[in-house]
XYZ file of C-alpha atoms in Angstrom:
285
model
C -194.861 86.186 55.254
C -197.109 88.862 55.423
C -200.361 87.171 55.611
C -198.585 83.915 57.403
C -198.406 86.553 60.239
C -201.138 88.816 59.705
C -202.817 84.752 60.023
C -200.442 84.038 63.270
C -201.691 87.100 64.607
C -205.598 86.563 64.295
C -205.455 83.536 65.520
C -203.351 83.902 69.351
C -205.583 87.739 68.903
C -209.061 85.328 68.762
C -207.636 83.499 72.237
C -207.890 86.960 73.919
C -210.360 88.697 75.992
C -212.913 90.366 74.721
C -214.765 91.442 76.835
C -213.333 95.276 77.895
C -215.396 95.749 81.191
C -213.557 92.617 81.993
C -210.295 93.503 81.364
C -208.865 96.348 81.572
C -205.910 95.130 82.832
C -205.417 92.642 80.516
C -204.504 95.399 77.814
C -200.947 95.290 78.750
C -201.220 91.470 78.527
C -201.968 91.846 75.166
C -199.337 94.028 74.334
C -196.947 91.208 75.604
C -198.378 88.560 73.068
C -198.165 91.259 69.881
C -194.724 91.469 71.195
C -194.768 87.633 71.133
C -196.577 87.686 68.575
C -193.926 89.763 65.782
C -190.740 87.934 67.361
C -192.312 84.379 66.729
C -192.777 86.106 62.755
C -188.915 87.061 62.480
C -188.545 84.341 63.733
C -190.039 82.040 61.393
C -188.472 84.394 58.792
C -185.499 83.062 59.767
C -186.038 79.987 59.860
C -187.684 80.074 56.534
C -184.575 81.886 54.652
C -182.250 78.611 57.400
C -184.632 76.151 55.017
C -183.389 77.628 52.199
C -180.012 77.575 53.027
C -180.454 74.339 54.580
C -181.758 72.845 50.764
C -179.188 74.934 48.961
C -176.434 73.506 51.643
C -177.685 69.848 50.789
C -177.414 69.855 47.672
C -173.690 71.023 47.559
C -172.995 68.454 49.844
C -174.994 66.103 47.314
C -172.883 66.928 44.640
C -169.122 67.009 46.655
C -170.196 63.484 47.546
C -171.010 62.541 44.124
C -167.846 64.173 43.072
C -166.050 62.154 45.819
C -168.023 58.715 45.053
C -166.120 59.335 41.499
C -162.422 59.884 43.000
C -162.887 56.753 45.050
C -160.925 54.317 42.301
C -159.391 57.284 40.275
C -155.926 58.566 41.210
C -156.138 61.665 43.489
C -155.025 64.887 41.725
C -153.361 67.829 43.396
C -155.960 69.905 41.511
C -158.283 68.314 43.094
C -157.492 68.457 46.935
C -159.182 71.894 46.928
C -162.901 70.735 45.789
C -162.625 68.009 48.838
C -161.941 70.749 51.035
C -164.940 72.547 50.997
C -166.841 69.950 49.971
C -165.733 69.166 54.026
C -166.229 72.015 54.792
C -169.653 72.694 53.263
C -170.637 69.446 54.870
C -169.443 70.466 59.139
C -171.497 73.905 57.753
C -174.088 72.077 56.880
C -173.945 70.557 60.113
C -173.680 73.501 62.187
C -177.185 75.146 60.013
C -178.858 72.090 60.679
C -178.248 72.485 64.476
C -178.747 76.059 64.626
C -182.283 75.484 62.802
C -183.497 72.587 65.575
C -182.701 74.794 67.848
C -184.238 78.120 66.879
C -187.227 74.967 66.538
C -187.312 74.450 69.992
C -187.256 78.172 70.973
C -190.286 78.649 69.389
C -192.151 75.747 70.719
C -191.223 76.926 74.087
C -192.363 80.116 73.639
C -195.813 79.314 71.298
C -196.571 76.797 74.419
C -195.755 79.023 77.309
C -197.733 82.069 75.029
C -200.831 78.689 74.760
C -200.597 78.616 78.509
C -200.991 82.146 79.515
C -203.604 82.721 77.053
C -205.847 79.387 78.748
C -204.617 80.664 82.483
C -206.196 84.614 81.652
C -209.574 83.163 80.632
C -210.042 81.037 82.874
C -209.800 84.314 85.648
C -211.595 86.009 83.123
C -214.281 83.486 83.086
C -214.258 83.884 87.181
C -214.543 87.417 87.140
C -217.558 87.294 84.537
C -219.841 85.116 87.431
C -218.937 87.079 90.078
C -219.982 90.192 88.140
C -223.072 88.012 87.008
C -223.699 86.957 90.260
C -223.255 90.410 92.350
C -225.839 91.880 88.972
C -228.306 89.357 90.540
C -227.982 90.853 93.641
C -228.090 93.863 92.815
C -231.494 93.115 90.910
C -233.459 91.336 93.128
C -232.330 93.926 96.341
C -233.768 97.084 93.777
C -237.106 94.739 93.042
C -237.562 94.139 96.478
C -236.449 97.803 98.382
C -238.464 99.425 94.755
C -240.519 101.923 96.362
C -237.657 102.991 98.961
C -235.319 103.289 95.792
C -237.976 105.945 94.471
C -238.396 107.455 97.539
C -233.908 108.141 97.408
C -233.830 107.101 100.943
C -230.795 104.963 99.845
C -228.408 104.654 96.779
C -227.344 101.597 95.092
C -224.752 101.027 92.650
C -222.743 98.648 90.816
C -218.787 98.289 89.744
C -217.267 95.209 88.226
C -216.339 93.589 91.655
C -218.735 95.281 93.910
C -222.541 96.485 94.848
C -222.726 99.870 97.504
C -225.487 100.689 98.956
C -224.952 104.216 100.780
C -228.008 105.160 103.760
C -227.579 107.947 105.954
C -227.426 107.888 109.716
C -230.801 108.584 109.801
C -232.312 106.243 107.650
C -231.364 102.944 109.518
C -230.525 104.672 112.800
C -233.042 106.948 115.731
C -230.883 110.514 115.955
C -228.110 110.195 118.737
C -228.965 106.394 118.465
C -227.192 103.444 118.077
C -230.476 101.646 118.226
C -231.423 100.829 114.472
C -235.339 101.501 113.134
C -238.211 99.666 112.576
C -237.673 100.856 108.751
C -233.462 100.249 108.828
C -234.448 96.500 110.340
C -236.302 96.081 107.674
C -233.916 97.179 104.949
C -231.484 95.014 106.565
C -233.751 91.677 106.551
C -234.835 92.140 102.665
C -230.605 92.782 101.806
C -229.399 90.106 103.948
C -232.008 87.336 102.493
C -230.265 88.554 98.340
C -227.534 88.092 99.993
C -227.287 84.632 101.621
C -229.321 83.759 98.814
C -225.939 83.668 96.667
C -223.122 81.373 98.198
C -219.708 83.021 99.219
C -221.541 86.528 98.497
C -219.403 88.404 101.739
C -220.944 92.267 103.020
C -219.029 94.733 104.895
C -220.017 97.548 106.975
C -218.958 101.326 106.255
C -218.794 103.558 108.864
C -218.428 107.294 108.402
C -219.128 110.577 110.097
C -219.164 114.414 109.318
C -215.992 116.572 111.472
C -218.701 117.496 113.851
C -217.892 116.436 117.402
C -220.044 113.839 119.043
C -221.846 114.470 121.475
C -220.679 111.083 124.607
C -217.930 109.699 122.241
C -214.038 110.944 122.591
C -214.644 111.678 118.518
C -216.150 110.317 116.155
C -214.388 107.393 115.082
C -216.176 105.864 118.313
C -219.094 106.783 116.574
C -219.191 105.309 113.425
C -217.495 102.847 114.459
C -219.954 101.717 117.180
C -223.228 102.527 114.217
C -221.467 99.789 111.888
C -220.600 97.487 114.630
C -224.538 98.128 115.822
C -225.353 96.821 111.403
C -222.588 93.676 111.756
C -224.886 92.609 114.929
C -228.440 92.927 113.603
C -227.221 90.777 110.506
C -225.782 88.190 112.090
C -227.811 88.329 115.182
C -230.992 88.988 113.506
C -231.185 88.396 109.927
C -229.259 85.076 110.570
C -225.570 85.468 107.541
C -223.258 83.769 108.791
C -220.190 85.840 111.339
C -217.461 84.733 108.667
C -218.966 86.562 105.639
C -219.536 89.852 107.491
C -216.589 92.837 108.693
C -216.515 95.903 109.754
C -214.508 99.262 108.193
C -214.754 102.487 110.239
C -213.240 105.103 108.674
C -214.632 108.542 110.964
C -214.724 111.854 108.746
C -211.979 110.982 106.515
C -213.877 110.163 104.016
C -216.085 113.100 103.126
C -219.275 112.729 99.769
C -219.605 116.764 100.590
C -218.072 119.283 102.634
C -218.474 119.673 106.168
C -219.244 123.276 105.618
C -223.370 123.261 105.510
C -225.538 121.029 107.178
C -226.875 119.413 104.207
C -223.180 118.247 103.648
C -222.802 117.382 107.014
C -226.170 115.372 106.317
C -224.598 113.189 103.643
C -221.388 112.694 105.341
C -222.999 110.981 107.636
C -223.701 107.539 106.235
C -224.072 103.702 106.561
C -222.146 102.097 103.609
C -223.145 98.498 102.946
C -220.564 97.050 100.377
C -221.638 93.288 98.907
C -218.562 91.710 97.635
C -216.678 88.147 96.843
C -213.720 88.278 99.028
C -211.676 85.571 96.349
C -212.231 84.727 93.354
C -215.464 81.638 92.964
C -215.401 78.015 92.004
């Protein structure tokens, strides 16, 4: 029995996802599957026990039938009545056991089919996630290749997670000081990034505007300043770089998400930034 249970667990686990990076949210699902496997194993033990009892009862039933057949032509004896009653009782018990066994089999079949469906669905989702990660990694490598010198000079930072590629630009890298006009260096950055994204179907760019806590000149608050700069980048990506406007969006955070303290000049420089996030808004086909 232990070997059968181990074999069943091994078979189902072999169908489970194998990439840990892609399946953080699948740990609890594996636990659910293992729990179901344990339950199935226990139910299999019950089935085998019932099968054994079924065989015993079948033998008893056959003996009872033989007894009844032999007594058909003989005069009934009072002493035989308990045997007949016992035979009928055992036959009825056998019918109940057979019915219970069939119900258990049907329940197990339903659970196994449900588990197979869930595993297949999860495998499909993981395959899609793997495809997304691969495409984003390709985009990251393309950008790193086209902007190798700029990355080496630490003019901007690029990082990738399992579902997005993020680039961080300090405000002076893209904009003239105190201006909403994108400088020539910033335009070259954005053109190369846009080319990499347009080469991959379905990728979107989210432009996020950030600021420090220093009051902005000519603006009511830093929200307006970071919003205008994020929108300036979005307009450039659409109007100049040729990105589909449906793949572009702007998000404004103002000073609410600092990278460093606003108590030092260096910290404030880090917080004044534009972040470009390349991502897939929905699963790819």
